[in-house]
mmCIF file of C-alpha atoms in Angstrom:
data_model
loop_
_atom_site.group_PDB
_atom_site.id
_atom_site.type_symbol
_atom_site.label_atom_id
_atom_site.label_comp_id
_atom_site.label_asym_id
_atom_site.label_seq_id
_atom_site.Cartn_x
_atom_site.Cartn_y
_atom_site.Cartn_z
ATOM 1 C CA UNK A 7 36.509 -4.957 -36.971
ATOM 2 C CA UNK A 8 36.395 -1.796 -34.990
ATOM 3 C CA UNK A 9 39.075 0.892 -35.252
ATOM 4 C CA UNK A 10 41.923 0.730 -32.426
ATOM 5 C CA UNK A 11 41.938 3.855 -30.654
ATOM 6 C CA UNK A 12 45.213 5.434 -28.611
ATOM 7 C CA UNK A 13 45.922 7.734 -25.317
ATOM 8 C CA UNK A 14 48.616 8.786 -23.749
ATOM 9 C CA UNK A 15 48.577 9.015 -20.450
ATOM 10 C CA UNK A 16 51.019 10.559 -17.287
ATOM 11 C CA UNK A 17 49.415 7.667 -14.952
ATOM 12 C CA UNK A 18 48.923 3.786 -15.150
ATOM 13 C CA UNK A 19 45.544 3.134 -16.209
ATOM 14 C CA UNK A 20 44.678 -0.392 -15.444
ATOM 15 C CA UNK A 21 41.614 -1.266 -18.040
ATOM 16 C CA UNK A 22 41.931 1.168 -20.871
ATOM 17 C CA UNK A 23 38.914 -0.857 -22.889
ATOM 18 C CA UNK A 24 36.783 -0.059 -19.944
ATOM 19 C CA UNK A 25 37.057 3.534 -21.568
ATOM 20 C CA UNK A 26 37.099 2.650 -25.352
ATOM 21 C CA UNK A 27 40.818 2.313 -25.749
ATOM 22 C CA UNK A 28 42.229 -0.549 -27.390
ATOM 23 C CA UNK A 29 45.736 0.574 -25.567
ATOM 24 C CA UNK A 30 46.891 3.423 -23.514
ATOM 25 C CA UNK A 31 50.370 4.375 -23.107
ATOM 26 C CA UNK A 32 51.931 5.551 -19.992
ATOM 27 C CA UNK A 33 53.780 8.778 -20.800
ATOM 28 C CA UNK A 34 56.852 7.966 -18.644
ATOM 29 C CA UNK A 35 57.526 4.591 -20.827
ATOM 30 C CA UNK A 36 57.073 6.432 -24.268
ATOM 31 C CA UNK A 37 58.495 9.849 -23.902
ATOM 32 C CA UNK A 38 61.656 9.091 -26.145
ATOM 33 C CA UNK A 39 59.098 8.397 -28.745
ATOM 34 C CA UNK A 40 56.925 11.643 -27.702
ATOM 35 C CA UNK A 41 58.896 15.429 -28.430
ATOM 36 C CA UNK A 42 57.419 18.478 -27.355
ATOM 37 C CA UNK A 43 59.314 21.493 -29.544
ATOM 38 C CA UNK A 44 59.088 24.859 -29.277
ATOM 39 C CA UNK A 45 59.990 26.311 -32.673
ATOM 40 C CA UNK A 46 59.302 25.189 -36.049
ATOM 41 C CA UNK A 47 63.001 24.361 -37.063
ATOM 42 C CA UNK A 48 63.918 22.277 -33.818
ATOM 43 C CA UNK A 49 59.972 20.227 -35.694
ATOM 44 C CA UNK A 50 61.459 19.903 -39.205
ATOM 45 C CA UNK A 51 64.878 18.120 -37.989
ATOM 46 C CA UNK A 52 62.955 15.600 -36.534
ATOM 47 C CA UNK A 53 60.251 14.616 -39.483
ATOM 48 C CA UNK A 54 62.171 11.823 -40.501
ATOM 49 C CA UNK A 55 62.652 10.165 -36.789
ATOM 50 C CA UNK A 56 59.421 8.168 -36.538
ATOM 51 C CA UNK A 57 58.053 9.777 -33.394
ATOM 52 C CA UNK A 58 55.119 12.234 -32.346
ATOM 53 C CA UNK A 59 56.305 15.780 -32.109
ATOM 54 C CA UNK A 60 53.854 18.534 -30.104
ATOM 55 C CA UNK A 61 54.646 21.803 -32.183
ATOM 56 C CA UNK A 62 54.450 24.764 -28.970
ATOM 57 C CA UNK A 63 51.806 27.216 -29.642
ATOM 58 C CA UNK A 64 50.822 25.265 -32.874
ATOM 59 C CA UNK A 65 52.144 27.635 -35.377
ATOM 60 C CA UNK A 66 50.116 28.485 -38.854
ATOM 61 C CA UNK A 67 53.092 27.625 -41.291
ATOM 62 C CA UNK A 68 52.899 26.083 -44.794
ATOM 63 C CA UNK A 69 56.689 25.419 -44.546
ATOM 64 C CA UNK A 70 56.241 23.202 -41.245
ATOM 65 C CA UNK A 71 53.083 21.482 -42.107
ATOM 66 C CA UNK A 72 54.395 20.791 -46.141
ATOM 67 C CA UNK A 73 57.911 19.926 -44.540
ATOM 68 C CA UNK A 74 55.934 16.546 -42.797
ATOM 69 C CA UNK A 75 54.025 15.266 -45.973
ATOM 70 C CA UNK A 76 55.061 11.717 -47.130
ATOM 71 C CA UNK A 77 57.547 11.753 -43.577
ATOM 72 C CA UNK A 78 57.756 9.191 -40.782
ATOM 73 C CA UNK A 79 56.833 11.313 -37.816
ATOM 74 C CA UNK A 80 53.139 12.678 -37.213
ATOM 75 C CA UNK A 81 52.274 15.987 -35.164
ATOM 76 C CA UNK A 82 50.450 15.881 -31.684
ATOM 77 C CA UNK A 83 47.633 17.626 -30.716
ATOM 78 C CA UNK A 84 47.551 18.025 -27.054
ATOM 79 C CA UNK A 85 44.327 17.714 -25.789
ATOM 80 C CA UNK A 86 45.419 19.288 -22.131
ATOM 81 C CA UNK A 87 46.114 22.189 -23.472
ATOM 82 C CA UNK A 88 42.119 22.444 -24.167
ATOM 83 C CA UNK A 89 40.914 20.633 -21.506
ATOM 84 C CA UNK A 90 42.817 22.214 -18.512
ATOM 85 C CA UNK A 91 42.846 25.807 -19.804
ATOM 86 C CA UNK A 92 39.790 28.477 -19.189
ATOM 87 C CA UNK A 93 38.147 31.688 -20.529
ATOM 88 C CA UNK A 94 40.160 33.364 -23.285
ATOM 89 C CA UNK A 95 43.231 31.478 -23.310
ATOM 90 C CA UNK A 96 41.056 28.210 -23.884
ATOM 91 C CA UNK A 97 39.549 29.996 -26.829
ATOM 92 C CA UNK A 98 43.360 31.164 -28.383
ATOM 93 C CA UNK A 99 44.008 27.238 -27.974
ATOM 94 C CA UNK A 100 41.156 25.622 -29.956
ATOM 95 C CA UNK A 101 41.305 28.166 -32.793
ATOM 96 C CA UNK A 102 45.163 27.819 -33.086
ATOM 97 C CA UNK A 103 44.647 24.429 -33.080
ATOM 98 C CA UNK A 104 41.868 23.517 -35.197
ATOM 99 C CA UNK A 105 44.271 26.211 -37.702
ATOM 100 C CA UNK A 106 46.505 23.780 -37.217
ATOM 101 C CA UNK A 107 44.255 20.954 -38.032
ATOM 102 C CA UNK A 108 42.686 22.276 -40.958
ATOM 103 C CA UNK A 109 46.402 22.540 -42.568
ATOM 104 C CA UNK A 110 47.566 19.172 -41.798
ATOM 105 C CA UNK A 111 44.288 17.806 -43.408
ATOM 106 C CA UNK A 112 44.780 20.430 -46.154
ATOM 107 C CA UNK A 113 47.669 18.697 -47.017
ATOM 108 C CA UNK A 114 47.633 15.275 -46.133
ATOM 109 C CA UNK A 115 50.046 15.396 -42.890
ATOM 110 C CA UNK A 116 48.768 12.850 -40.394
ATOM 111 C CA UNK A 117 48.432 14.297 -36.651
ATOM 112 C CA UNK A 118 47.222 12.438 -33.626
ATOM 113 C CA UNK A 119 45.206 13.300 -30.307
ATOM 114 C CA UNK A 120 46.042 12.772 -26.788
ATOM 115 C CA UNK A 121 44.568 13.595 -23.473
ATOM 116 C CA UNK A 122 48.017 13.439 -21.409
ATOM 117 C CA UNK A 123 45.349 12.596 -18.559
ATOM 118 C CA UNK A 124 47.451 13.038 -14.577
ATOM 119 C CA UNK A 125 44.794 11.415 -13.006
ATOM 120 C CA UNK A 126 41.465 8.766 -13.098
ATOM 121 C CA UNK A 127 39.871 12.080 -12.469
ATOM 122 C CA UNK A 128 41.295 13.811 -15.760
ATOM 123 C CA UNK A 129 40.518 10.749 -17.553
ATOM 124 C CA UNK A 130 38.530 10.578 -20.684
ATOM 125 C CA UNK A 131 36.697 8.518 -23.464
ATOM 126 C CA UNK A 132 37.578 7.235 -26.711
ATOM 127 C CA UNK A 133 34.295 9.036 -27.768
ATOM 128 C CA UNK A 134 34.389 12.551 -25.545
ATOM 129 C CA UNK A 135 38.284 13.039 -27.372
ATOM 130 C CA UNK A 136 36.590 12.942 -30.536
ATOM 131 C CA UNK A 137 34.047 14.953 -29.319
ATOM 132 C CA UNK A 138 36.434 17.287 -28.093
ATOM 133 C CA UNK A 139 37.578 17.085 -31.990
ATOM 134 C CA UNK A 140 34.448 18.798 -33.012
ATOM 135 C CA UNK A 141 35.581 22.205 -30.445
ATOM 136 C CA UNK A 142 38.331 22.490 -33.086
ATOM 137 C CA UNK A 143 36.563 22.014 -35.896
ATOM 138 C CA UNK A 144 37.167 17.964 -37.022
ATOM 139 C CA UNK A 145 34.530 15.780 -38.032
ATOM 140 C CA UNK A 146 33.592 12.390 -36.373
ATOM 141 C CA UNK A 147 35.861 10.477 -38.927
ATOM 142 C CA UNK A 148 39.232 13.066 -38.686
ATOM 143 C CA UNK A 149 38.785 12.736 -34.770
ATOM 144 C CA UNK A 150 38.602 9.207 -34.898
ATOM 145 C CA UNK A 151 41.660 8.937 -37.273
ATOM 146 C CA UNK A 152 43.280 10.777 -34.877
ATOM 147 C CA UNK A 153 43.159 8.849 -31.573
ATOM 148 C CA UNK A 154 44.129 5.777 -33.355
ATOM 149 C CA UNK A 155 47.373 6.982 -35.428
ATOM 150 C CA UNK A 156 49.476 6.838 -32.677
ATOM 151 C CA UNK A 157 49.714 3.194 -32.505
ATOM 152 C CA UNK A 158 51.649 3.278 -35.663
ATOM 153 C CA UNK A 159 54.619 5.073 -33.881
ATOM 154 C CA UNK A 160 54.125 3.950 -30.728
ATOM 155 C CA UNK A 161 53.431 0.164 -31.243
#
């Protein structure tokens, strides 16, 4: 049995298996279970809530990324950030990042992937978001981890 693999998305997609999803969620219908934070405090009240939480700037701390281990909630790794960013400020993204990355696997704190795709346009793979993985430094079995742990929060 394969792996299910997880986006979330800011626009209905009608066959999400045509592009290797088992399930994509539509942003609008799972935002209470999505939180985007901007500071590593407003993170560590929420570890215990059972939702994805999108750290801004994805800060290098021991004390956020230990605060999650053995919690309900998992980070988010927003793969727009990468995908619709250029030059040097795509460059500041994927090596703060794949920092981040490399701490939560350091430790054992589970993080997911999503594309946050607007449009069919913006749309991607199963396989290119785990490619997209490798730009910040995971291997083909932490990429694929990723894209499917967000079932487990979001259902």
């Amino acid at each position: 049995m394969s792996v299910p693999f997880f986006d979330i998305l800011k626009f209905e997609c009608g066959n999400p298996s045509e592009y290797g999803f088992s399930k994509t969620y539509f942003f609008e219908k799972v935002k209470d279970r999505v939180k985007f934070v901007d500071s590593e405090a407003a993170a560590l009240k929420l570890r215990n809530r059972g939702v994805l939480i999108k750290v801004e700037g994805y800060p290098l701390s021991l004390e956020l990324v230990r605060g999650f281990e053995g919690k309900e909630s998992v980070f988010l790794l927003d793969l727009s950030d990468i995908l619709k960013s250029s030059g040097g400020k795509r460059a500041s993204v994927l090596k703060r990042m794949g920092n981040f990355a490399r701490y939560c696997i350091k430790y054992n704190v589970p993080f997911a992937m999503a594309s946050f795709a607007e449009n069919e346009g913006e749309m991607r793979s199963a396989e290119e978001l785990v490619h997209i993985g490798f730009l910040i430094g995971l291997n083909r079995g932490e990429g694929r981890g990723a894209i499917s742990k967000m079932g487990r929060i979001l259902g």
